[in-house]
Amino acid sequence: MTATATREETGHEAPSARQQAVLDAVLALLVEEGDQLTMDAVARRASCSKETLYKWFGDRDGLLTATVRWQASRVHAGRDAGGPLDAETLRERLLDFAVSWLDVIAGRTSVVLNRIAIAHAGSRKGNLGAIVLANGRLAIGARVKPVLEAGRAAGLLAFDDGETAFRTFFGLVGRDIQIRLLLGDALELDAAEIRRDAARAVDQFLALYGRARP
Amino acid sequence: MTATATREETGHEAPSARQQAVLDAVLALLVEEGDQLTMDAVARRASCSKETLYKWFGDRDGLLTATVRWQASRVHAGRDAGGPLDAETLRERLLDFAVSWLDVIAGRTSVVLNRIAIAHAGSRKGNLGAIVLANGRLAIGARVKPVLEAGRAAGLLAFDDGETAFRTFFGLVGRDIQIRLLLGDALELDAAEIRRDAARAVDQFLALYGRARP
DNA sequence: CCAGTACCGTACCGTACGGTACGCGGCTTC
DNA sequence: GAAGCCGCGTACCGTACGGTACGGTACTGG
């Protein structure tokens, strides 16, 4: 009930250490080689047999799905510290989100995984697309919206619909960055530039939705 | 020098009527069948032989490239009417851009083509990605920026860098729409909603960059 | 009326890759 | 230390699909 339990019915359980190593190999391969990822290459890179791959992950799609989930599981480093909200902490929290979001989407791994998921969404079985969406856009939304609501409750922000406000924030932060990276634009973003972009986005968002202390 | 001239050295010339029909078949197939587009299917759909396909377009990538270019060539319906700029016409021009941009990216064809290009960008030969980028994000930028500059010249807008201002505009208009559609989110946008979204984006942009009449 | 050309339809080839089968070494368990 | 698994390595199979070859038909130019 130890090892075999990981490959249960739904295939949703946390992967074993060895399986994680395999998934990391997939990620590495994806990042290095682009998307023409073959099962052979994975087996070779991870020093395991294709048979094991199929036993653990079912088929190629299963392996991809597990990889996306695995990567998603390590991104969820969010600080959702609660507490009283003044203008300064609100700005800080938003800046935090903006920076970490830009960090994610500018990363090679994210780009490659999004490419895979998008290609996948184009041909039946929307699973991958849905998973990436749930762990990307939707997850960040779910974490930012409460902050916005808190900001409104504290009289620091003014908006009717939290979803709309968040989508504006999303647009101000991401702008054309993700689509350009997905389409292969070079567009190097270093930490400093990310910080500057994030700060600008937060300023603009507060200019649009902020309320002068009443 | 008539028919053969279309298949010249670079392969850049406008396609003949028959070739256009083939490219339309590719688009239709792409939209209907997702991305597992085979040369056989194209030949069958367009009632032409595979040999002709290869003769005209070189290989599969050539066909895809020609298709992307063909689609791009029909999107360039931009109104670049010059003339004096007052606040109202500025807002109108921006609204125009926003609406037509949303129309494009929300269309099935654009989604499918972007998917293809993104997948392509993931595996060598960034051509397709570069082409889509050039005809999408870059083209709209090239058309909007002069309007922004004109707005600044007329004292209606205030910004240091036109590129940055445009990217903000881009983000306010597109928000999360494109990535969601690419990843397979349903997200139906009718004309009314597009108009509303575009108007909100323009209002927000003017709130950020507009200058009260001096 | 006879080339020559363009192009359709179909049959064909080669290969890459997803998926399966099998033999063998190294564990755990009794 | 024998029995039984797990999982590695490798060889193998089937097929889908990119690309080519070839025969047949229509149109054009001389």
Tab-separated table of C-alpha atoms (C1' of nucleotides) in Angstrom:
chain	number	residue	atom	x	y	z
A	1	MET	CA	0.000	0.000	0.000
A	2	THR	CA	2.970	2.281	-0.252
A	3	ALA	CA	4.326	2.492	-3.736
A	4	THR	CA	1.350	1.188	-5.645
A	5	ALA	CA	-0.937	3.562	-3.819
A	6	THR	CA	0.491	6.451	-5.767
A	7	ARG	CA	-0.974	5.192	-9.004
A	8	GLU	CA	-4.556	4.970	-7.793
A	9	GLU	CA	-7.771	5.303	-9.691
A	10	THR	CA	-7.773	9.021	-10.388
A	11	GLY	CA	-4.031	9.426	-10.664
A	12	HIS	CA	-4.271	12.533	-8.538
A	13	GLU	CA	-2.106	11.618	-5.553
A	14	ALA	CA	1.227	13.219	-4.911
A	15	PRO	CA	3.941	11.516	-6.936
A	16	SER	CA	6.619	9.477	-5.154
A	17	ALA	CA	10.157	10.815	-4.980
A	18	ARG	CA	11.189	8.721	-7.954
A	19	GLN	CA	8.195	9.884	-9.911
A	20	GLN	CA	9.024	13.464	-9.058
A	21	ALA	CA	12.474	12.896	-10.459
A	22	VAL	CA	10.878	11.677	-13.668
A	23	LEU	CA	8.622	14.718	-13.841
A	24	ASP	CA	11.597	16.984	-13.272
A	25	ALA	CA	13.316	15.234	-16.151
A	26	VAL	CA	10.305	16.000	-18.298
A	27	LEU	CA	10.466	19.653	-17.318
A	28	ALA	CA	14.165	19.834	-18.026
A	29	LEU	CA	13.697	18.192	-21.384
A	30	LEU	CA	10.835	20.492	-22.213
A	31	VAL	CA	12.877	23.549	-21.385
A	32	GLU	CA	15.944	22.384	-23.258
A	33	GLU	CA	14.501	20.708	-26.289
A	34	GLY	CA	11.345	22.589	-26.989
A	35	ASP	CA	8.183	20.638	-27.282
A	36	GLN	CA	9.049	17.651	-29.404
A	37	LEU	CA	9.175	15.570	-26.289
A	38	THR	CA	9.263	11.837	-26.960
A	39	MET	CA	8.639	9.079	-24.476
A	40	ASP	CA	11.967	7.602	-25.466
A	41	ALA	CA	13.788	10.786	-24.592
A	42	VAL	CA	12.058	10.994	-21.233
A	43	ALA	CA	12.937	7.402	-20.400
A	44	ARG	CA	16.534	7.954	-21.387
A	45	ARG	CA	16.843	11.207	-19.501
A	46	ALA	CA	15.185	9.889	-16.361
A	47	SER	CA	17.001	6.558	-16.554
A	48	CYS	CA	13.857	4.564	-16.405
A	49	SER	CA	12.075	2.282	-18.813
A	50	LYS	CA	9.231	3.309	-21.040
A	51	GLU	CA	7.217	0.504	-19.564
A	52	THR	CA	7.503	2.107	-16.146
A	53	LEU	CA	6.445	5.411	-17.626
A	54	TYR	CA	3.300	3.875	-19.005
A	55	LYS	CA	2.626	1.989	-15.810
A	56	TRP	CA	2.883	5.144	-13.734
A	57	PHE	CA	1.273	7.698	-15.979
A	58	GLY	CA	-0.938	5.732	-18.318
A	59	ASP	CA	-0.004	7.426	-21.549
A	60	ARG	CA	1.738	10.473	-22.923
A	61	ASP	CA	-1.078	12.794	-21.978
A	62	GLY	CA	-1.051	11.407	-18.461
A	63	LEU	CA	2.628	12.157	-18.185
A	64	LEU	CA	2.103	15.692	-19.427
A	65	THR	CA	-0.802	16.214	-17.061
A	66	ALA	CA	1.199	14.943	-14.113
A	67	THR	CA	4.057	17.235	-15.113
A	68	VAL	CA	1.834	20.287	-15.257
A	69	ARG	CA	0.308	19.439	-11.890
A	70	TRP	CA	3.718	18.842	-10.411
A	71	GLN	CA	4.993	22.199	-11.566
A	72	ALA	CA	1.819	23.882	-10.389
A	73	SER	CA	2.241	22.376	-6.936
A	74	ARG	CA	5.565	24.098	-6.434
A	75	VAL	CA	4.437	27.513	-7.628
A	76	HIS	CA	1.826	28.014	-4.939
A	77	ALA	CA	4.223	29.972	-2.789
A	78	GLY	CA	1.787	32.708	-1.900
A	79	ARG	CA	1.860	34.867	1.173
A	80	ASP	CA	-1.700	35.332	2.267
A	81	ALA	CA	-0.906	37.024	5.552
A	82	GLY	CA	-4.097	38.560	6.824
A	83	GLY	CA	-4.274	41.430	9.244
A	84	PRO	CA	-5.334	45.044	9.155
A	85	LEU	CA	-4.977	46.825	5.875
A	86	ASP	CA	-3.633	50.317	5.504
A	87	ALA	CA	-2.714	51.963	2.243
A	88	GLU	CA	0.907	50.959	2.536
A	89	THR	CA	0.339	47.262	3.151
A	90	LEU	CA	-2.265	47.154	0.396
A	91	ARG	CA	0.253	48.523	-2.046
A	92	GLU	CA	2.832	46.087	-0.754
A	93	ARG	CA	0.559	43.102	-1.138
A	94	LEU	CA	-0.375	44.045	-4.663
A	95	LEU	CA	3.251	44.616	-5.521
A	96	ASP	CA	4.060	41.190	-4.168
A	97	PHE	CA	1.475	39.589	-6.377
A	98	ALA	CA	2.573	41.514	-9.413
A	99	VAL	CA	6.233	40.627	-8.933
A	100	SER	CA	5.641	36.947	-8.333
A	101	TRP	CA	3.222	36.740	-11.220
A	102	LEU	CA	5.717	38.338	-13.591
A	103	ASP	CA	8.407	36.043	-12.241
A	104	VAL	CA	6.261	33.060	-13.096
A	105	ILE	CA	5.148	34.005	-16.591
A	106	ALA	CA	8.604	35.182	-17.583
A	107	GLY	CA	10.155	31.856	-16.581
A	108	ARG	CA	11.180	29.376	-19.232
A	109	THR	CA	9.230	26.632	-17.523
A	110	SER	CA	5.995	28.555	-17.534
A	111	VAL	CA	6.405	29.500	-21.160
A	112	VAL	CA	7.032	25.941	-22.240
A	113	LEU	CA	4.212	24.515	-20.170
A	114	ASN	CA	1.790	27.099	-21.455
A	115	ARG	CA	2.837	26.258	-24.994
A	116	ILE	CA	2.142	22.603	-24.402
A	117	ALA	CA	-1.198	23.327	-22.811
A	118	ILE	CA	-2.217	25.683	-25.600
A	119	ALA	CA	-1.278	23.211	-28.283
A	120	HIS	CA	-3.193	20.599	-26.355
A	121	ALA	CA	-6.250	22.817	-26.083
A	122	GLY	CA	-6.274	22.995	-29.856
A	123	SER	CA	-6.848	19.299	-30.363
A	124	ARG	CA	-9.473	17.657	-28.200
A	125	LYS	CA	-9.153	16.991	-24.516
A	126	GLY	CA	-8.984	20.415	-22.966
A	127	ASN	CA	-7.561	18.983	-19.739
A	128	LEU	CA	-4.154	20.518	-19.950
A	129	GLY	CA	-5.456	23.925	-20.884
A	130	ALA	CA	-7.968	23.790	-18.080
A	131	ILE	CA	-5.329	22.725	-15.559
A	132	VAL	CA	-2.934	25.474	-16.520
A	133	LEU	CA	-5.735	27.984	-16.452
A	134	ALA	CA	-6.832	26.813	-13.020
A	135	ASN	CA	-3.330	27.037	-11.614
A	136	GLY	CA	-2.371	30.226	-13.393
A	137	ARG	CA	-4.876	32.917	-14.168
A	138	LEU	CA	-7.583	31.516	-11.909
A	139	ALA	CA	-5.338	30.804	-8.945
A	140	ILE	CA	-3.833	34.261	-8.936
A	141	GLY	CA	-7.314	35.707	-9.263
A	142	ALA	CA	-8.553	33.740	-6.310
A	143	ARG	CA	-5.675	35.036	-4.225
A	144	VAL	CA	-5.784	38.661	-5.307
A	145	LYS	CA	-9.513	39.211	-5.136
A	146	PRO	CA	-9.750	38.843	-1.358
A	147	VAL	CA	-7.060	41.480	-1.036
A	148	LEU	CA	-9.018	43.811	-3.268
A	149	GLU	CA	-12.178	43.171	-1.266
A	150	ALA	CA	-10.306	43.878	1.935
A	151	GLY	CA	-9.021	47.074	0.389
A	152	ARG	CA	-12.546	48.113	-0.438
A	153	ALA	CA	-13.764	47.208	3.026
A	154	ALA	CA	-11.027	49.402	4.455
A	155	GLY	CA	-12.176	52.255	2.253
A	156	LEU	CA	-8.959	52.240	0.239
A	157	LEU	CA	-10.386	51.013	-3.031
A	158	ALA	CA	-13.584	51.714	-4.905
A	159	PHE	CA	-15.102	49.306	-7.419
A	160	ASP	CA	-18.383	47.591	-8.135
A	161	ASP	CA	-17.213	44.228	-9.349
A	162	GLY	CA	-14.148	42.547	-7.862
A	163	GLU	CA	-13.708	40.316	-10.864
A	164	THR	CA	-13.571	43.264	-13.227
A	165	ALA	CA	-11.166	45.113	-10.966
A	166	PHE	CA	-8.920	42.083	-10.806
A	167	ARG	CA	-8.937	41.628	-14.562
A	168	THR	CA	-7.807	45.204	-14.938
A	169	PHE	CA	-5.000	44.540	-12.497
A	170	PHE	CA	-4.102	41.429	-14.468
A	171	GLY	CA	-3.976	43.396	-17.690
A	172	LEU	CA	-1.879	46.181	-16.220
A	173	VAL	CA	0.651	43.699	-14.882
A	174	GLY	CA	0.864	41.270	-17.773
A	175	ARG	CA	0.287	43.617	-20.706
A	176	ASP	CA	1.801	42.026	-23.818
A	177	ILE	CA	4.462	40.053	-22.004
A	178	GLN	CA	2.932	36.603	-21.991
A	179	ILE	CA	1.763	36.532	-25.593
A	180	ARG	CA	5.111	37.834	-26.785
A	181	LEU	CA	7.017	35.191	-24.875
A	182	LEU	CA	4.675	32.460	-26.052
A	183	LEU	CA	5.196	33.517	-29.641
A	184	GLY	CA	8.942	33.312	-29.211
A	185	ASP	CA	9.877	36.949	-28.758
A	186	ALA	CA	13.248	37.250	-27.003
A	187	LEU	CA	12.227	39.915	-24.459
A	188	GLU	CA	14.620	39.373	-21.581
A	189	LEU	CA	13.226	40.445	-18.220
A	190	ASP	CA	15.636	40.752	-15.334
A	191	ALA	CA	14.602	41.086	-11.718
A	192	ALA	CA	15.069	44.833	-11.717
A	193	GLU	CA	12.850	45.372	-14.697
A	194	ILE	CA	10.219	43.083	-13.267
A	195	ARG	CA	10.205	45.135	-10.108
A	196	ARG	CA	9.872	48.347	-12.055
A	197	ASP	CA	7.067	46.973	-14.220
A	198	ALA	CA	5.230	45.642	-11.206
A	199	ALA	CA	5.513	48.944	-9.374
A	200	ARG	CA	4.225	50.848	-12.367
A	201	ALA	CA	1.285	48.466	-12.717
A	202	VAL	CA	0.383	48.834	-9.049
A	203	ASP	CA	0.615	52.614	-9.270
A	204	GLN	CA	-1.662	52.628	-12.258
A	205	PHE	CA	-4.110	50.279	-10.633
A	206	LEU	CA	-4.267	52.452	-7.519
A	207	ALA	CA	-4.692	55.525	-9.678
A	208	LEU	CA	-7.728	53.920	-11.257
A	209	TYR	CA	-9.314	52.240	-8.263
A	210	GLY	CA	-7.753	53.898	-5.246
A	211	ARG	CA	-9.781	56.243	-3.136
A	212	ALA	CA	-8.226	59.223	-1.456
A	213	ARG	CA	-8.546	58.673	2.289
A	214	PRO	CA	-12.153	59.791	2.953
B	1	MET	CA	5.063	35.168	-66.529
B	2	THR	CA	1.601	35.147	-65.068
B	3	ALA	CA	0.860	31.979	-63.175
B	4	THR	CA	4.378	30.826	-62.457
B	5	ALA	CA	5.308	34.245	-61.169
B	6	THR	CA	3.317	33.629	-58.018
B	7	ARG	CA	5.650	30.903	-56.868
B	8	GLU	CA	8.843	32.896	-57.119
B	9	GLU	CA	12.053	32.720	-55.183
B	10	THR	CA	10.974	34.041	-51.802
B	11	GLY	CA	7.429	32.751	-51.932
B	12	HIS	CA	6.238	36.108	-50.705
B	13	GLU	CA	4.042	37.212	-53.583
B	14	ALA	CA	0.288	37.366	-53.298
B	15	PRO	CA	-1.213	33.935	-53.860
B	16	SER	CA	-3.287	33.288	-56.988
B	17	ALA	CA	-7.019	32.885	-56.672
B	18	ARG	CA	-6.706	29.126	-56.643
B	19	GLN	CA	-4.017	29.296	-54.020
B	20	GLN	CA	-6.169	31.566	-51.929
B	21	ALA	CA	-8.907	28.965	-52.102
B	22	VAL	CA	-6.447	26.398	-50.804
B	23	LEU	CA	-5.413	28.673	-47.960
B	24	ASP	CA	-9.039	29.274	-47.096
B	25	ALA	CA	-9.491	25.538	-46.970
B	26	VAL	CA	-6.606	25.338	-44.538
B	27	LEU	CA	-8.203	27.985	-42.342
B	28	ALA	CA	-11.550	26.241	-42.417
B	29	LEU	CA	-9.947	22.937	-41.544
B	30	LEU	CA	-7.967	24.531	-38.766
B	31	VAL	CA	-11.058	26.094	-37.268
B	32	GLU	CA	-13.146	22.954	-37.552
B	33	GLU	CA	-10.699	20.233	-36.733
B	34	GLY	CA	-8.336	21.796	-34.280
B	35	ASP	CA	-4.682	21.639	-35.077
B	36	GLN	CA	-4.062	18.097	-36.244
B	37	LEU	CA	-4.008	19.341	-39.776
B	38	THR	CA	-2.660	16.822	-42.259
B	39	MET	CA	-1.566	17.480	-45.797
B	40	ASP	CA	-3.938	14.746	-46.924
B	41	ALA	CA	-6.874	16.490	-45.310
B	42	VAL	CA	-5.950	19.794	-46.920
B	43	ALA	CA	-5.640	18.203	-50.348
B	44	ARG	CA	-8.978	16.470	-49.962
B	45	ARG	CA	-10.730	19.569	-48.655
B	46	ALA	CA	-9.299	21.856	-51.297
B	47	SER	CA	-9.747	19.288	-54.081
B	48	CYS	CA	-6.191	19.478	-55.120
B	49	SER	CA	-3.321	17.041	-55.136
B	50	LYS	CA	-0.682	16.844	-52.480
B	51	GLU	CA	1.902	17.210	-55.183
B	52	THR	CA	0.485	20.596	-56.069
B	53	LEU	CA	0.537	21.583	-52.431
B	54	TYR	CA	4.213	20.786	-52.218
B	55	LYS	CA	4.931	22.489	-55.487
B	56	TRP	CA	3.238	25.676	-54.400
B	57	PHE	CA	4.208	25.875	-50.779
B	58	GLY	CA	7.340	23.797	-50.452
B	59	ASP	CA	6.453	21.872	-47.356
B	60	ARG	CA	4.025	21.811	-44.467
B	61	ASP	CA	5.629	24.767	-42.765
B	62	GLY	CA	5.473	26.733	-45.980
B	63	LEU	CA	1.781	26.047	-46.221
B	64	LEU	CA	1.249	27.165	-42.656
B	65	THR	CA	3.318	30.273	-43.187
B	66	ALA	CA	1.403	31.182	-46.326
B	67	THR	CA	-1.845	30.636	-44.454
B	68	VAL	CA	-0.828	32.925	-41.617
B	69	ARG	CA	0.284	35.596	-44.067
B	70	TRP	CA	-2.905	35.237	-46.040
B	71	GLN	CA	-5.044	35.698	-42.977
B	72	ALA	CA	-2.906	38.612	-41.836
B	73	SER	CA	-3.363	40.306	-45.187
B	74	ARG	CA	-7.125	40.474	-44.763
B	75	VAL	CA	-7.033	41.774	-41.212
B	76	HIS	CA	-5.286	45.018	-42.066
B	77	ALA	CA	-8.546	46.908	-42.316
B	78	GLY	CA	-7.355	49.896	-40.349
B	79	ARG	CA	-8.665	53.386	-40.585
B	80	ASP	CA	-5.718	55.698	-40.302
B	81	ALA	CA	-7.591	58.829	-41.120
B	82	GLY	CA	-5.356	61.733	-40.179
B	83	GLY	CA	-6.591	65.191	-39.425
B	84	PRO	CA	-6.819	67.458	-36.406
B	85	LEU	CA	-7.213	65.752	-33.075
B	86	ASP	CA	-9.578	66.910	-30.407
B	87	ALA	CA	-10.452	64.988	-27.283
B	88	GLU	CA	-13.490	63.413	-28.833
B	89	THR	CA	-11.801	62.100	-31.959
B	90	LEU	CA	-8.912	60.819	-29.914
B	91	ARG	CA	-11.282	58.803	-27.780
B	92	GLU	CA	-13.042	57.589	-30.900
B	93	ARG	CA	-9.842	56.476	-32.566
B	94	LEU	CA	-8.730	54.591	-29.509
B	95	LEU	CA	-12.130	53.001	-29.161
B	96	ASP	CA	-11.924	51.920	-32.768
B	97	PHE	CA	-8.622	50.244	-32.193
B	98	ALA	CA	-9.791	48.559	-29.042
B	99	VAL	CA	-12.934	47.192	-30.640
B	100	SER	CA	-11.248	45.875	-33.732
B	101	TRP	CA	-8.444	44.369	-31.708
B	102	LEU	CA	-10.885	42.558	-29.450
B	103	ASP	CA	-12.824	41.430	-32.504
B	104	VAL	CA	-9.683	39.894	-33.901
B	105	ILE	CA	-8.360	38.103	-30.842
B	106	ALA	CA	-11.780	36.783	-29.908
B	107	GLY	CA	-12.263	35.227	-33.327
B	108	ARG	CA	-11.881	31.490	-33.792
B	109	THR	CA	-9.445	32.010	-36.621
B	110	SER	CA	-7.115	34.150	-34.587
B	111	VAL	CA	-7.185	31.713	-31.695
B	112	VAL	CA	-6.358	28.762	-33.884
B	113	LEU	CA	-3.620	30.567	-35.764
B	114	ASN	CA	-2.055	31.798	-32.570
B	115	ARG	CA	-2.125	28.264	-31.218
B	116	ILE	CA	-0.323	26.999	-34.269
B	117	ALA	CA	2.232	29.750	-34.116
B	118	ILE	CA	2.840	29.220	-30.415
B	119	ALA	CA	3.286	25.500	-30.834
B	120	HIS	CA	5.630	26.252	-33.693
B	121	ALA	CA	7.629	28.700	-31.625
B	122	GLY	CA	8.225	25.892	-29.175
B	123	SER	CA	10.134	23.741	-31.612
B	124	ARG	CA	12.770	25.429	-33.737
B	125	LYS	CA	12.082	27.814	-36.572
B	126	GLY	CA	10.432	30.738	-34.904
B	127	ASN	CA	9.085	31.982	-38.221
B	128	LEU	CA	5.429	31.473	-37.534
B	129	GLY	CA	5.608	33.026	-34.106
B	130	ALA	CA	7.501	35.974	-35.495
B	131	ILE	CA	5.011	36.430	-38.305
B	132	VAL	CA	2.016	36.353	-36.033
B	133	LEU	CA	3.731	38.709	-33.663
B	134	ALA	CA	4.567	41.080	-36.487
B	135	ASN	CA	1.014	41.104	-37.789
B	136	GLY	CA	-0.676	41.117	-34.417
B	137	ARG	CA	0.847	42.827	-31.434
B	138	LEU	CA	3.458	44.725	-33.438
B	139	ALA	CA	1.127	45.849	-36.202
B	140	ILE	CA	-1.453	47.214	-33.811
B	141	GLY	CA	1.301	48.933	-31.889
B	142	ALA	CA	2.627	50.565	-35.009
B	143	ARG	CA	-0.814	51.891	-35.784
B	144	VAL	CA	-1.768	53.049	-32.319
B	145	LYS	CA	1.454	54.752	-31.365
B	146	PRO	CA	1.166	57.543	-33.929
B	147	VAL	CA	-2.285	58.292	-32.573
B	148	LEU	CA	-0.893	58.512	-29.077
B	149	GLU	CA	1.907	60.768	-30.254
B	150	ALA	CA	-0.611	62.958	-32.008
B	151	GLY	CA	-2.619	63.054	-28.802
B	152	ARG	CA	0.415	64.182	-26.916
B	153	ALA	CA	1.260	66.772	-29.527
B	154	ALA	CA	-2.264	68.133	-29.184
B	155	GLY	CA	-1.803	68.391	-25.440
B	156	LEU	CA	-4.425	65.735	-24.772
B	157	LEU	CA	-2.125	63.037	-23.457
B	158	ALA	CA	0.892	63.065	-21.208
B	159	PHE	CA	3.548	60.365	-21.250
B	160	ASP	CA	7.283	60.008	-21.560
B	161	ASP	CA	7.562	56.848	-23.614
B	162	GLY	CA	5.061	56.055	-26.343
B	163	GLU	CA	5.924	52.387	-26.276
B	164	THR	CA	5.176	52.108	-22.578
B	165	ALA	CA	1.955	54.015	-22.959
B	166	PHE	CA	0.888	51.749	-25.761
B	167	ARG	CA	1.695	48.634	-23.791
B	168	THR	CA	-0.517	49.867	-21.007
B	169	PHE	CA	-3.287	50.426	-23.502
B	170	PHE	CA	-2.718	46.934	-24.838
B	171	GLY	CA	-2.964	45.445	-21.357
B	172	LEU	CA	-6.111	47.373	-20.487
B	173	VAL	CA	-7.819	46.188	-23.655
B	174	GLY	CA	-6.700	42.586	-23.776
B	175	ARG	CA	-6.469	41.799	-20.071
B	176	ASP	CA	-6.798	38.008	-19.631
B	177	ILE	CA	-8.887	37.430	-22.719
B	178	GLN	CA	-6.276	36.109	-25.122
B	179	ILE	CA	-4.562	33.700	-22.759
B	180	ARG	CA	-7.891	32.334	-21.597
B	181	LEU	CA	-9.076	31.717	-25.122
B	182	LEU	CA	-5.773	30.160	-26.105
B	183	LEU	CA	-6.010	27.783	-23.177
B	184	GLY	CA	-9.467	26.709	-24.232
B	185	ASP	CA	-11.658	28.704	-21.883
B	186	ALA	CA	-15.170	29.051	-23.282
B	187	LEU	CA	-15.569	32.800	-22.651
B	188	GLU	CA	-18.104	33.909	-25.228
B	189	LEU	CA	-17.766	37.558	-26.249
B	190	ASP	CA	-20.586	39.120	-28.205
B	191	ALA	CA	-20.347	42.429	-29.998
B	192	ALA	CA	-22.068	44.305	-27.198
B	193	GLU	CA	-19.682	43.057	-24.560
B	194	ILE	CA	-16.709	43.829	-26.763
B	195	ARG	CA	-17.958	47.379	-27.131
B	196	ARG	CA	-18.415	47.728	-23.412
B	197	ASP	CA	-14.974	46.273	-22.651
B	198	ALA	CA	-13.340	48.504	-25.209
B	199	ALA	CA	-15.036	51.593	-23.852
B	200	ARG	CA	-13.986	50.770	-20.310
B	201	ALA	CA	-10.406	50.217	-21.443
B	202	VAL	CA	-10.311	53.548	-23.253
B	203	ASP	CA	-11.797	55.348	-20.253
B	204	GLN	CA	-9.184	53.826	-18.011
B	205	PHE	CA	-6.394	54.658	-20.396
B	206	LEU	CA	-7.512	58.267	-20.622
B	207	ALA	CA	-7.820	58.411	-16.858
B	208	LEU	CA	-4.190	57.384	-16.601
B	209	TYR	CA	-2.657	59.305	-19.460
B	210	GLY	CA	-5.182	61.962	-20.301
B	211	ARG	CA	-4.462	65.561	-19.459
B	212	ALA	CA	-7.189	67.934	-18.464
B	213	ARG	CA	-7.335	70.602	-21.155
B	214	PRO	CA	-4.519	72.949	-20.120
C	1	DC	C1'	-2.799	17.936	-84.544
C	2	DC	C1'	0.981	17.637	-81.689
C	3	DA	C1'	4.019	19.240	-77.757
C	4	DG	C1'	4.126	21.097	-73.425
C	5	DT	C1'	2.247	22.429	-69.050
C	6	DA	C1'	-0.736	22.478	-65.040
C	7	DC	C1'	-2.929	19.913	-61.983
C	8	DC	C1'	-5.977	16.120	-60.046
C	9	DG	C1'	-6.264	11.457	-57.947
C	10	DT	C1'	-4.124	7.702	-56.009
C	11	DA	C1'	-0.758	4.712	-54.762
C	12	DC	C1'	3.473	4.403	-52.592
C	13	DC	C1'	7.768	5.020	-49.428
C	14	DG	C1'	10.320	6.089	-45.095
C	15	DT	C1'	10.432	7.203	-40.678
C	16	DA	C1'	9.371	8.842	-36.219
C	17	DC	C1'	7.062	7.842	-32.349
C	18	DG	C1'	3.349	5.942	-29.154
C	19	DG	C1'	2.698	1.858	-27.029
C	20	DT	C1'	3.917	-3.318	-25.728
C	21	DA	C1'	6.691	-7.513	-24.674
C	22	DC	C1'	10.486	-9.738	-22.567
C	23	DG	C1'	14.853	-10.744	-20.133
C	24	DC	C1'	17.693	-9.647	-16.334
C	25	DG	C1'	19.565	-7.506	-11.876
C	26	DG	C1'	18.614	-6.008	-7.423
C	27	DC	C1'	15.308	-5.236	-3.581
C	28	DT	C1'	12.234	-7.110	0.077
C	29	DT	C1'	9.804	-10.996	2.648
C	30	DC	C1'	9.436	-15.467	4.704
D	1	DG	C1'	18.264	-18.666	0.110
D	2	DA	C1'	14.177	-19.277	-2.588
D	3	DA	C1'	10.007	-16.681	-4.247
D	4	DG	C1'	8.295	-12.726	-5.850
D	5	DC	C1'	8.270	-7.695	-7.243
D	6	DC	C1'	9.973	-3.493	-9.172
D	7	DG	C1'	11.869	-1.439	-12.426
D	8	DC	C1'	15.839	-0.816	-15.984
D	9	DG	C1'	17.305	-1.695	-20.780
D	10	DT	C1'	16.287	-3.097	-25.222
D	11	DA	C1'	14.042	-4.901	-28.912
D	12	DC	C1'	9.888	-4.879	-31.228
D	13	DC	C1'	5.152	-3.646	-33.459
D	14	DG	C1'	1.642	-0.641	-35.737
D	15	DT	C1'	0.368	3.298	-37.675
D	16	DA	C1'	-0.115	8.019	-38.918
D	17	DC	C1'	1.710	11.286	-41.617
D	18	DG	C1'	5.239	14.075	-44.382
D	19	DG	C1'	6.898	13.779	-48.715
D	20	DT	C1'	7.376	11.603	-53.693
D	21	DA	C1'	6.168	9.186	-58.053
D	22	DC	C1'	3.182	8.328	-61.676
D	23	DG	C1'	-0.757	7.921	-64.755
D	24	DG	C1'	-4.601	10.428	-66.663
D	25	DT	C1'	-7.189	14.692	-68.201
D	26	DA	C1'	-7.844	19.296	-69.683
D	27	DC	C1'	-6.123	23.545	-71.558
D	28	DT	C1'	-2.784	26.442	-74.298
D	29	DG	C1'	0.368	27.742	-77.949
D	30	DG	C1'	2.327	26.765	-82.444
